[in-house]
CSV table of C-alpha atoms in Angstrom, one decimal:
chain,number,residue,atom,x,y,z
A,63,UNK,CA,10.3,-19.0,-7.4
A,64,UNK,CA,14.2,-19.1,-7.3
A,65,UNK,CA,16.2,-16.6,-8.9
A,66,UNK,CA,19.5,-17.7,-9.1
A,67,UNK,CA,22.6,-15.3,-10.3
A,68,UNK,CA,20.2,-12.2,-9.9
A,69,UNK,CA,22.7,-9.8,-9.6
A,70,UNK,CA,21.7,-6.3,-8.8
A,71,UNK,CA,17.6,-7.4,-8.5
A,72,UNK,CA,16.0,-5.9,-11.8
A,73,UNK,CA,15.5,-9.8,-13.0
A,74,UNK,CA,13.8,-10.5,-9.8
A,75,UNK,CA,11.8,-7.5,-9.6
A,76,UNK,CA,10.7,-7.9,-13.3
A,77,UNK,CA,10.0,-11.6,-12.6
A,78,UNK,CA,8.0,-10.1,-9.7
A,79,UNK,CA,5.7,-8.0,-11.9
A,80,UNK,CA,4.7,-10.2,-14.3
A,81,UNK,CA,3.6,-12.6,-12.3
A,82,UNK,CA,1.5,-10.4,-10.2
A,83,UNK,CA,0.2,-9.1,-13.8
A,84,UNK,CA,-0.8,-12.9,-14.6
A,85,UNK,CA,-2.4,-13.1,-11.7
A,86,UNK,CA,-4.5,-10.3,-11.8
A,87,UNK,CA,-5.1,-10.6,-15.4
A,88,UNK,CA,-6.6,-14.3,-14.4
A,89,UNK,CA,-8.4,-13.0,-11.2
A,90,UNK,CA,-6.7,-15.1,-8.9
A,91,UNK,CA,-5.3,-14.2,-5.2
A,92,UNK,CA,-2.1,-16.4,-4.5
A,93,UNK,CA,1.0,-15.3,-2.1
A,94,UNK,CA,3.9,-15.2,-4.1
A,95,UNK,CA,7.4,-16.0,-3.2
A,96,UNK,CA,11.2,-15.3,-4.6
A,97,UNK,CA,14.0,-16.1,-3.3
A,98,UNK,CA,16.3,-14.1,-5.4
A,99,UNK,CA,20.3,-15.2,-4.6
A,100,UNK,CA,23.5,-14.1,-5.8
A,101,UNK,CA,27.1,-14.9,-4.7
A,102,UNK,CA,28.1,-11.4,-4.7
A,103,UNK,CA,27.2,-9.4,-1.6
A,104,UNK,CA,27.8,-6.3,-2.7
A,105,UNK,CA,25.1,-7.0,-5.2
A,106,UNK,CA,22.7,-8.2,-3.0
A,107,UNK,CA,23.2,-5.0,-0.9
A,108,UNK,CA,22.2,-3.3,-3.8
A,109,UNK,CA,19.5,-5.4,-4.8
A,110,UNK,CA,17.7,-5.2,-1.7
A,111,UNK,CA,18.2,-1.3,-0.8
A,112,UNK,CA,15.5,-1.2,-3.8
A,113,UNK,CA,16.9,1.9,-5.2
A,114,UNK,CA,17.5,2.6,-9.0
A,115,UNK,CA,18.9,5.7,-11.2
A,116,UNK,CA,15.9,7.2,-13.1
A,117,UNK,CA,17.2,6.2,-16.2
A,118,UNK,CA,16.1,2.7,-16.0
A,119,UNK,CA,12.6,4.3,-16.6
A,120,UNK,CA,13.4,4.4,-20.0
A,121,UNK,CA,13.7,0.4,-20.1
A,122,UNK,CA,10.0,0.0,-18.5
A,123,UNK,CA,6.9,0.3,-20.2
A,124,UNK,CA,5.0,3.0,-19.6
A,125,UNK,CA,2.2,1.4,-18.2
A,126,UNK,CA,3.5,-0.9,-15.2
A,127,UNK,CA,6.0,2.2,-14.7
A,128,UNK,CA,2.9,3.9,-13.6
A,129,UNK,CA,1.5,0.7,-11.8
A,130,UNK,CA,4.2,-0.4,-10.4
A,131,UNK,CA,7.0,2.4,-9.8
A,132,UNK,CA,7.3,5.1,-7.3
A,133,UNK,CA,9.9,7.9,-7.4
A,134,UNK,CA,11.9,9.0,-4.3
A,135,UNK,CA,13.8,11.8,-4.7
A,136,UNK,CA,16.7,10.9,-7.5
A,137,UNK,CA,16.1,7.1,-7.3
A,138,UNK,CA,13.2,4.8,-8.5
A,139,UNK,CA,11.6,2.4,-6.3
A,140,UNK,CA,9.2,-0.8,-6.8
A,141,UNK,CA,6.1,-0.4,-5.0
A,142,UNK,CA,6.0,-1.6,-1.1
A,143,UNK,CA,4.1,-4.8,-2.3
A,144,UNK,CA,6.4,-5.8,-4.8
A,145,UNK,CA,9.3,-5.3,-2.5
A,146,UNK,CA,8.2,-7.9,0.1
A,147,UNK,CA,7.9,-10.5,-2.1
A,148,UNK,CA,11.4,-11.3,-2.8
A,149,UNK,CA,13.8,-12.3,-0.6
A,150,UNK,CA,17.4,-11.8,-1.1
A,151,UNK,CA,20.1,-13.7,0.2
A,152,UNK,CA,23.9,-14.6,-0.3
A,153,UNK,CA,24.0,-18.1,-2.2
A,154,UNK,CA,26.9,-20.0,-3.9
A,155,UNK,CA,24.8,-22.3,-5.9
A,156,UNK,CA,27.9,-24.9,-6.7
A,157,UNK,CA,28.6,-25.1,-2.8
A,158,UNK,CA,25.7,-24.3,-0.9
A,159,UNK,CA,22.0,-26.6,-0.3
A,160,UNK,CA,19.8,-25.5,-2.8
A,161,UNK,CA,16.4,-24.0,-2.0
A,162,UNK,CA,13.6,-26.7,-2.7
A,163,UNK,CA,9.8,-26.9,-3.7
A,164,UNK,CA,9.8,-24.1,-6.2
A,165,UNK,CA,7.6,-23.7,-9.3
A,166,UNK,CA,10.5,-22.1,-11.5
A,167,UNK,CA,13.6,-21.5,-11.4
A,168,UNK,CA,15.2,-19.3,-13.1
A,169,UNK,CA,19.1,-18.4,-14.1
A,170,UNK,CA,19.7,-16.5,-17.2
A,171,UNK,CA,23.1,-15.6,-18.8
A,172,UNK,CA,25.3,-17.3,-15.8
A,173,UNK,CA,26.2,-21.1,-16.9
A,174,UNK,CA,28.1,-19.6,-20.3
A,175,UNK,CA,30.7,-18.7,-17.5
A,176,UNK,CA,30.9,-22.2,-16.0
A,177,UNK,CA,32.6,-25.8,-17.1
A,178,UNK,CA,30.6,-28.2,-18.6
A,179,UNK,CA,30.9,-30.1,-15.8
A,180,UNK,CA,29.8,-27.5,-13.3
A,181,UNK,CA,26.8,-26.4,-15.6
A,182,UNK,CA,25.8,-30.3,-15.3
A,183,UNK,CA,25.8,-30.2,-11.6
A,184,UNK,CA,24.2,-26.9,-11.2
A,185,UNK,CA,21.2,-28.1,-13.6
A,186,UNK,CA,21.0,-30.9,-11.9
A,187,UNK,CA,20.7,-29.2,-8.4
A,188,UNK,CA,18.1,-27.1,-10.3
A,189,UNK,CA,16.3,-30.0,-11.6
A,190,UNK,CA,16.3,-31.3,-7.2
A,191,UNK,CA,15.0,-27.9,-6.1
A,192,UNK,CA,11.8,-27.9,-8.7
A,193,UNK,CA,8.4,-29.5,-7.7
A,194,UNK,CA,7.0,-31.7,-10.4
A,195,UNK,CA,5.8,-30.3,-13.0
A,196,UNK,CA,8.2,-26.9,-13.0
A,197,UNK,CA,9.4,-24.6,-15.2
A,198,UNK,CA,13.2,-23.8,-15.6
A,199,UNK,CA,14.2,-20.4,-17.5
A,200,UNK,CA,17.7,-20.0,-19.3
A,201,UNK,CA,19.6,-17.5,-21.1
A,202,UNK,CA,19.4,-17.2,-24.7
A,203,UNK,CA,22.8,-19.0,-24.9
A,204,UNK,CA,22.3,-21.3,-22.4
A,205,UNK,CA,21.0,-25.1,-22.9
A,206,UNK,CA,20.0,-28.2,-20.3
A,207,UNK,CA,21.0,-30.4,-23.0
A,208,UNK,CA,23.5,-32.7,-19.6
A,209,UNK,CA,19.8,-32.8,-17.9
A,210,UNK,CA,17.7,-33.5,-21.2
A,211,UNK,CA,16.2,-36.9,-19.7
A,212,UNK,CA,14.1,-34.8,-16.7
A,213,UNK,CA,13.0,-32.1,-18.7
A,214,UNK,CA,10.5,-31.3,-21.9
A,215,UNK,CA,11.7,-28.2,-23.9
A,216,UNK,CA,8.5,-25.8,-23.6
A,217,UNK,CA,10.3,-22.7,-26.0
A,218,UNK,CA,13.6,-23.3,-27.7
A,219,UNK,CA,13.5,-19.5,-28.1
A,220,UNK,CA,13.2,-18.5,-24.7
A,221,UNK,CA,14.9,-21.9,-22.9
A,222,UNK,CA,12.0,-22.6,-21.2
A,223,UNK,CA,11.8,-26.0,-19.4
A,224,UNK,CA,9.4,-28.5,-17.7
A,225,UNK,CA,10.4,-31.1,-15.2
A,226,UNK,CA,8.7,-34.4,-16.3
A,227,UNK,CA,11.3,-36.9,-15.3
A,228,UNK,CA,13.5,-38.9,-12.8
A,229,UNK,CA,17.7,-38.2,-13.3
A,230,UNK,CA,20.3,-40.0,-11.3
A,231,UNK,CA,21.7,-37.2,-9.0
A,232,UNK,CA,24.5,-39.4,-7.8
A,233,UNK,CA,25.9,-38.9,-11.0
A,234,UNK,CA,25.8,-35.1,-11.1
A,235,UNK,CA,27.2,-35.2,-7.5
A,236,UNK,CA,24.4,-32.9,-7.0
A,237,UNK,CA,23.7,-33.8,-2.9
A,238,UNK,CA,27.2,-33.4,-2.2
A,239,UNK,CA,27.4,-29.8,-2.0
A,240,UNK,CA,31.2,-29.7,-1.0
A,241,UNK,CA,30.9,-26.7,0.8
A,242,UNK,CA,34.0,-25.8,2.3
A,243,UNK,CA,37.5,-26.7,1.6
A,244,UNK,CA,39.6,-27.1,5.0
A,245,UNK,CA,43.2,-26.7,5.0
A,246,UNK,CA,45.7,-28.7,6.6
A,247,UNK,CA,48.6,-27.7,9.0
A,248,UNK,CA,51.3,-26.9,7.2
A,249,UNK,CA,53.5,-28.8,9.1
A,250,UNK,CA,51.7,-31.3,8.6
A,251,UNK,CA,51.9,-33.8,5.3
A,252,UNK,CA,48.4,-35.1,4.6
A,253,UNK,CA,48.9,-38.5,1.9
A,254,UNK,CA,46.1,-38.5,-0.8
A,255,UNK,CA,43.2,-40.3,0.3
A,256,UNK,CA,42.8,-43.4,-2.0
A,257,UNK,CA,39.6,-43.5,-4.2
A,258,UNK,CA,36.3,-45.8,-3.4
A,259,UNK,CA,36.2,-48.8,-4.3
A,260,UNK,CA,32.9,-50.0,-6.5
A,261,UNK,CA,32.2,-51.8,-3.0
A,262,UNK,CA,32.4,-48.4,-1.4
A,263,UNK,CA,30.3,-46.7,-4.0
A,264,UNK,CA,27.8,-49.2,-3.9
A,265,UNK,CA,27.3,-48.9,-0.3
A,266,UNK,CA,27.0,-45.3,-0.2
A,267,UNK,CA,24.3,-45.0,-2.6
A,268,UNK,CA,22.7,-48.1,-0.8
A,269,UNK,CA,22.6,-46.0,2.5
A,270,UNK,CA,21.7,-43.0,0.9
A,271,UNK,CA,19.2,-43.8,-2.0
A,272,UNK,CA,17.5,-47.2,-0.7
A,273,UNK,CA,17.6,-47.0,3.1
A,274,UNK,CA,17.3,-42.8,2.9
A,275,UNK,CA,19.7,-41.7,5.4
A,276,UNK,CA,21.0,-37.7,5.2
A,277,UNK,CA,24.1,-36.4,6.5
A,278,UNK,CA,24.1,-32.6,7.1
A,279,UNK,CA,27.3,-31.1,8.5
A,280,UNK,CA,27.2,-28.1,10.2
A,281,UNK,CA,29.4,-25.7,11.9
A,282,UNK,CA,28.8,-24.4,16.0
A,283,UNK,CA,26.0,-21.2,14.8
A,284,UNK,CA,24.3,-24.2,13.5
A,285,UNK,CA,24.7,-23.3,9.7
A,286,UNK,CA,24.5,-26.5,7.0
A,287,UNK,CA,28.1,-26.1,5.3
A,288,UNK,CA,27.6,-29.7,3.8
A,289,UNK,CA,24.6,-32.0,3.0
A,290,UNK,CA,24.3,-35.6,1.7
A,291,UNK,CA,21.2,-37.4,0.4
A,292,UNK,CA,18.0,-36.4,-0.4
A,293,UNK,CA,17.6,-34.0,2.7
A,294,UNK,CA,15.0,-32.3,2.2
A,295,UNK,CA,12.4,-35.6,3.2
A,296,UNK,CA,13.6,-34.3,6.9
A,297,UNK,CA,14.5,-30.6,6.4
A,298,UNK,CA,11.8,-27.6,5.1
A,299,UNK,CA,13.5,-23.6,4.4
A,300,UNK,CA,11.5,-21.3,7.1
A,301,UNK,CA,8.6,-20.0,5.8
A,302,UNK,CA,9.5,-15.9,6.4
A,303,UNK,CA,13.4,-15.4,6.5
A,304,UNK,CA,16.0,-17.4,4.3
A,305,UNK,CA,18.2,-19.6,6.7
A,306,UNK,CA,20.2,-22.6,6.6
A,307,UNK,CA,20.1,-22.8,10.8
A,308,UNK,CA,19.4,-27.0,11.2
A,309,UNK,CA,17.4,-25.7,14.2
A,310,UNK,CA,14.8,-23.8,11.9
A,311,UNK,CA,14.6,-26.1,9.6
A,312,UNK,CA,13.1,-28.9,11.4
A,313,UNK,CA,10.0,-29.2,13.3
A,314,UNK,CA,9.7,-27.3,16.9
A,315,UNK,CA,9.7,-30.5,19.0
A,316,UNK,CA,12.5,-31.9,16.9
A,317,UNK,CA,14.4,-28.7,17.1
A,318,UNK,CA,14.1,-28.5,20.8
A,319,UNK,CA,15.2,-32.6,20.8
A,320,UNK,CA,17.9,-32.0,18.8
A,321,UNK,CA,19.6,-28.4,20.3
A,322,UNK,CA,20.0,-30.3,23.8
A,323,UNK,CA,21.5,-33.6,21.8
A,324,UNK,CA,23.9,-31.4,20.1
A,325,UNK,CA,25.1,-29.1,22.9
A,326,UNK,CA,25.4,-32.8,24.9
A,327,UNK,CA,27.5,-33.8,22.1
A,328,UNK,CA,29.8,-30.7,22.2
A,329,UNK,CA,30.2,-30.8,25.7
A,330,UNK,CA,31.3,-34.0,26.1
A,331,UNK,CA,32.8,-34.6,22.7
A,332,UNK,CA,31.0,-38.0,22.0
A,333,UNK,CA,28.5,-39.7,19.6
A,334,UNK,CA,24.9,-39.0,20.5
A,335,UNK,CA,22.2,-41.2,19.4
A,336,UNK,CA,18.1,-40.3,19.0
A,337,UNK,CA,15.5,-43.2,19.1
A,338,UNK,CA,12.3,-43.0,17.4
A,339,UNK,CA,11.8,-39.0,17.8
A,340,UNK,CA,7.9,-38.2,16.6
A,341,UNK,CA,7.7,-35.7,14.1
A,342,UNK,CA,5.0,-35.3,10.8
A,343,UNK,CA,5.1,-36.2,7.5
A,344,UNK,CA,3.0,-35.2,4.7
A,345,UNK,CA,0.3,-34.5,8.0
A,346,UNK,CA,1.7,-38.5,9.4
A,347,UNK,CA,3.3,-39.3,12.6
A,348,UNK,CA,6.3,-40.5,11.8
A,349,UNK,CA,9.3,-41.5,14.1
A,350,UNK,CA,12.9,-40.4,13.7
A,351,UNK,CA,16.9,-42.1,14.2
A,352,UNK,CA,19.1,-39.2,14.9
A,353,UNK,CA,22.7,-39.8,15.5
A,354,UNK,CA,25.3,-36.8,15.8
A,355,UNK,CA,28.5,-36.6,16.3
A,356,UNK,CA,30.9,-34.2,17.2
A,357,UNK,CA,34.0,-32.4,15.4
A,358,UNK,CA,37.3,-34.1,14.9
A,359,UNK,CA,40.6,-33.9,13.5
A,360,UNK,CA,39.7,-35.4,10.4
A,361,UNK,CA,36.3,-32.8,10.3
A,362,UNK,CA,35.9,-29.7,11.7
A,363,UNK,CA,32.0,-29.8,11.5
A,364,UNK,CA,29.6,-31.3,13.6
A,365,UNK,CA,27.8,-34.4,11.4
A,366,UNK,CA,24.1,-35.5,12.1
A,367,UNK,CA,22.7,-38.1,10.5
A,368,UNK,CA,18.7,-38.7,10.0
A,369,UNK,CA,16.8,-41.9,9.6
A,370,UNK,CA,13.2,-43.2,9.3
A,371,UNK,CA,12.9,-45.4,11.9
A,372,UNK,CA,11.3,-48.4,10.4
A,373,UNK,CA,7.4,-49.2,11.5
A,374,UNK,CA,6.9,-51.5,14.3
A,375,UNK,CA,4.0,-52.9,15.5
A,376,UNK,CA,2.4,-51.7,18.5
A,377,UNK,CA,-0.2,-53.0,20.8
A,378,UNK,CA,-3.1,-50.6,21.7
A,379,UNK,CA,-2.9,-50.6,24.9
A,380,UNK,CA,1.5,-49.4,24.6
A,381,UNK,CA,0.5,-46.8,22.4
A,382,UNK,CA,-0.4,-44.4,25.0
A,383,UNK,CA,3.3,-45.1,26.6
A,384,UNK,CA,5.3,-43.3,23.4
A,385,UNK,CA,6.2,-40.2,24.1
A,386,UNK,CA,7.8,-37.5,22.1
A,387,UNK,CA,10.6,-37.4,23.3
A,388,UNK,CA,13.5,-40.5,24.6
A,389,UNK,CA,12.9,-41.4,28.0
A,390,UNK,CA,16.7,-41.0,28.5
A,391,UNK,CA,16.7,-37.3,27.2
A,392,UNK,CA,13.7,-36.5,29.1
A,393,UNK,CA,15.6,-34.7,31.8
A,394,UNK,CA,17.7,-32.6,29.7
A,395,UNK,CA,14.6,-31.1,28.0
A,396,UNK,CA,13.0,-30.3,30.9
A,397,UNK,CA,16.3,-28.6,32.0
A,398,UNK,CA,16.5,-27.2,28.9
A,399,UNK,CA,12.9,-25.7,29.1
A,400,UNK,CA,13.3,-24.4,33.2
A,401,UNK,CA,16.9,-22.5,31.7
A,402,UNK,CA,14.6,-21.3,29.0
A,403,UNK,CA,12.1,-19.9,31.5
A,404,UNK,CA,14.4,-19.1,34.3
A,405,UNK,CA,15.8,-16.3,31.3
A,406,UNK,CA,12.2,-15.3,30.2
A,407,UNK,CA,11.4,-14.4,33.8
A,408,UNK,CA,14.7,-12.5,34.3
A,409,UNK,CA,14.3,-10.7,31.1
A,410,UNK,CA,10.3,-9.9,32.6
A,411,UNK,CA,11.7,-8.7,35.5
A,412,UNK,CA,14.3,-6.0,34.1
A,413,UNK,CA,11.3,-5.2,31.2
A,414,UNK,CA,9.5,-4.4,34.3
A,415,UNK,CA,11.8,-2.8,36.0
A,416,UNK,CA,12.3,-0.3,33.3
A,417,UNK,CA,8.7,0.2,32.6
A,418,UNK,CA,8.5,1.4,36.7
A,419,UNK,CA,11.6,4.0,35.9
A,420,UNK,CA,9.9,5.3,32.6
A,421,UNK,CA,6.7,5.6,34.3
A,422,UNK,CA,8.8,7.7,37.3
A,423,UNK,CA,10.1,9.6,34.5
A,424,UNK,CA,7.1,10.3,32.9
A,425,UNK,CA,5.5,11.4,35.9
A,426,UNK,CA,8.3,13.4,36.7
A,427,UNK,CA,8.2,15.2,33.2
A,428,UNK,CA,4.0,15.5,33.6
A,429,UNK,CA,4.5,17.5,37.0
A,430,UNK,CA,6.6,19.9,35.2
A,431,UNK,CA,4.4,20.2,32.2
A,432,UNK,CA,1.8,21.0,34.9
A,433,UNK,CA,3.6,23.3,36.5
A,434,UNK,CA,4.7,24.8,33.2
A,435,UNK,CA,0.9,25.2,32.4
A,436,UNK,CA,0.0,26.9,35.2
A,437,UNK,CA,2.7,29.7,34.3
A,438,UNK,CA,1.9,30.5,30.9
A,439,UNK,CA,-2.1,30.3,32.3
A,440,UNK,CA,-0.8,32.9,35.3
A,441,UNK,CA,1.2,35.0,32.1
A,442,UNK,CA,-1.7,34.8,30.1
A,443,UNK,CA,-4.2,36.3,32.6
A,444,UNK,CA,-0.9,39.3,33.2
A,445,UNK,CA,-1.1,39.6,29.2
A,446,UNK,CA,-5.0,39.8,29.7
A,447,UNK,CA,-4.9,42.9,32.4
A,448,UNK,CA,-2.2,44.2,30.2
A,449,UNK,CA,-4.0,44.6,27.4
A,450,UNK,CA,-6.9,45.8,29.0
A,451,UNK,CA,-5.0,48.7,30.9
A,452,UNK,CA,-3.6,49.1,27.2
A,453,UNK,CA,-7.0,49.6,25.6
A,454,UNK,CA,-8.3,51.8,28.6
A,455,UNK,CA,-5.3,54.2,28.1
A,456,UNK,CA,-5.5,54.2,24.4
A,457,UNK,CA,-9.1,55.4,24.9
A,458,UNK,CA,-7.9,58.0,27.0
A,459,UNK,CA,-5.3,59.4,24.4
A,460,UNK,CA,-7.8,59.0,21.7
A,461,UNK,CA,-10.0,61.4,23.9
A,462,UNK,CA,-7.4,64.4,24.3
A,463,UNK,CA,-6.6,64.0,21.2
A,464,UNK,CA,-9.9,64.8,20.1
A,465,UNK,CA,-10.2,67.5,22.7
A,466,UNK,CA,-6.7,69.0,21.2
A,467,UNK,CA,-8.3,68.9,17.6
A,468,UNK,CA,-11.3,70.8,18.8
């Protein structure tokens, strides 16, 4: 589940709850996922510290107060178990890749504040983030009337929605996420760039839609600041934490393919191409075209483009001589993998190395607890004599003063 514009965290919490109440209520076990996202990060600093006034306990009924509420001191608190199942995260949902395969989405009471146009291209990215047969939950005011050809109206009270058809995201610009705006030199006087042509546009959305090549621009930590085409055939969000690192969002041998072509490419500032990379599909070996290419003065972030490579015929007996990786990258894995190693064995070696010192220190501290002990058993057997002397003599006293009495 995605909550978008959650603000603060009560939607996602409350979205939280009730689905954990349907679930019970139907006797079924299923993990359960939100990704709850706002563009304020104040707000998601709030959401996340999971700590509310108690006078939101008025607002909750009585009942999953009691189920699902704890109270810590002057705040309230969902229970432990709620807690991990959402996610928050910082998320401009007009700019940034959306988060995919969801069941619902949901975004109540935040397109009123948006252009028509911008509410078209934010249902849109909606409608691409839902699996089939998904719900999509708006505010009261709200309406998916610019997307009515993908969705069936479930409740006209509560804006509930079902993806059930195919829209044209090209027209919503919905891929493009247009993520960051570089400006020029000011020195510098930058003529407008002239529109595409019908030729142009027709191209584009030949390369992208028919052939299904992706662009995904991304900066030198590795973050997507840009996508084009239907990415997520090649790309998956990671399964625990929310990140848009390329590197974690592509299978491991990929990954480890891909961080040695793009360091290669940063290094010596050229075009670097990927031939027929294996990687899995839907639980199919499938083979990959990966081209990157570096920065440039007319883009300050590094693109990488993915292709299907298109099915060959093999003999048998060549089958065996595919390997997972290029032969020509071959050696920059492996000296990717020995650097790896060479750092693993360093970072041993000074775990080690401090696990020897504690142990010294440990030893150090037990001799002087020892040593300690066998004071306080030397004081004790002092105290002991002590006592007794003390006991003798107070038997002594007790004697003359009986003798006195008499």
């Amino acid at each position: 589940i995605w909550v978008c514009a959650c603000s603060t965290g009560q939607e996602a919490y409350s979205i939280a709850i009730v689905v954990n109440e349907c679930l019970k209520n139907a006797g079924k076990n299923i993990e359960v996922k939100i990704f709850a996202t706002d563009i304020d990060e104040k707000s998601i600093e709030i959401a996340s510290k999971n700590q509310y006034p108690k006078s939101i306990k008025k607002e909750i009924p009585t009942k999953l107060f009691k189920k699902y509420f704890v109270e810590d001191g002057n705040h309230l608190s969902v229970l432990p178990e709620i807690r991990k199942q959402v996610v928050f995260a910082k998320h401009d949902v007009s700019k940034s890749p959306p988060f995919i395969k969801n069941d619902m989405v949901t975004c109540r009471n935040m397109l009123i504040y948006v252009n028509t146009v911008l509410q078209d291209k934010i249902l849109s990215t909606f409608h691409f983030s839902l699996n089939p047969d998904g719900y999509l939950f708006l505010g009261s005011s709200e309406t998916a009337h610019g997307i009515k050809q993908g969705l069936t109206e479930i409740s006209s009270k509560w804006k509930i929605f079902k993806k059930s058809g195919v829209i044209n995201y090209a027209t919503f610009n919905t891929y493009n996420t247009q993520g960051r705006v570089v400006q020029a030199d000011k020195k510098k006087t930058l003529s407008p760039e002239a529109p595409l042509t019908s030729v142009e546009k027709s191209f584009n959305k030949f390369i992208t839609n028919d052939l299904g090549y992706v662009g995904v621009f991304i900066d030198k930590m590795y973050t997507i600041q840009e996508a084009v085409g239907n990415y997520r055939q090649f790309l998956e969000l990671p399964d625990t934490k929310i990140e848009l690192n390329i590197l974690k969002m592509v299978p491991k041998p990929v990954s480890i393919v891909l961080n040695t072509a793009l360091r290669k490419s940063w290094k010596e500032l050229k075009t670097v191409h990927l031939t027929r990379i294996r990687s899995k599909k839907n639980g199919e070996d499938v083979y990959l075209n990966i081209s990157i290419q570096p920065p440039n003065e007319d883009h300050p972030f590094t693109m990488i483009v993915f292709g299907e490579s298109m099915t060959e015929i093999v003999a048998e007996n060549e089958d065996h001589n595919l390997s997972m990786l290029a032969e020509t990258h071959h050696g920059e894995y492996v000296f990717e993998l020995e650097a790896e190693l060479n750092e693993t064995r360093t970072n041993l070696q000074m775990a080690v190395e401090e696990m020897e010192t504690t142990n010294e220190e440990l030893q150090s501290s037990n001799e002087e607890l020892l040593s300690a002990n066998e004071e306080l058993q030397s004081s004790n057997e002092e105290l002991q004599s002590l006592n007794e002397e003390l006991h003798t003599l107070n038997t002594e006293h007790q004697l003359k003063i009986k003798e006195l009495v008499e």
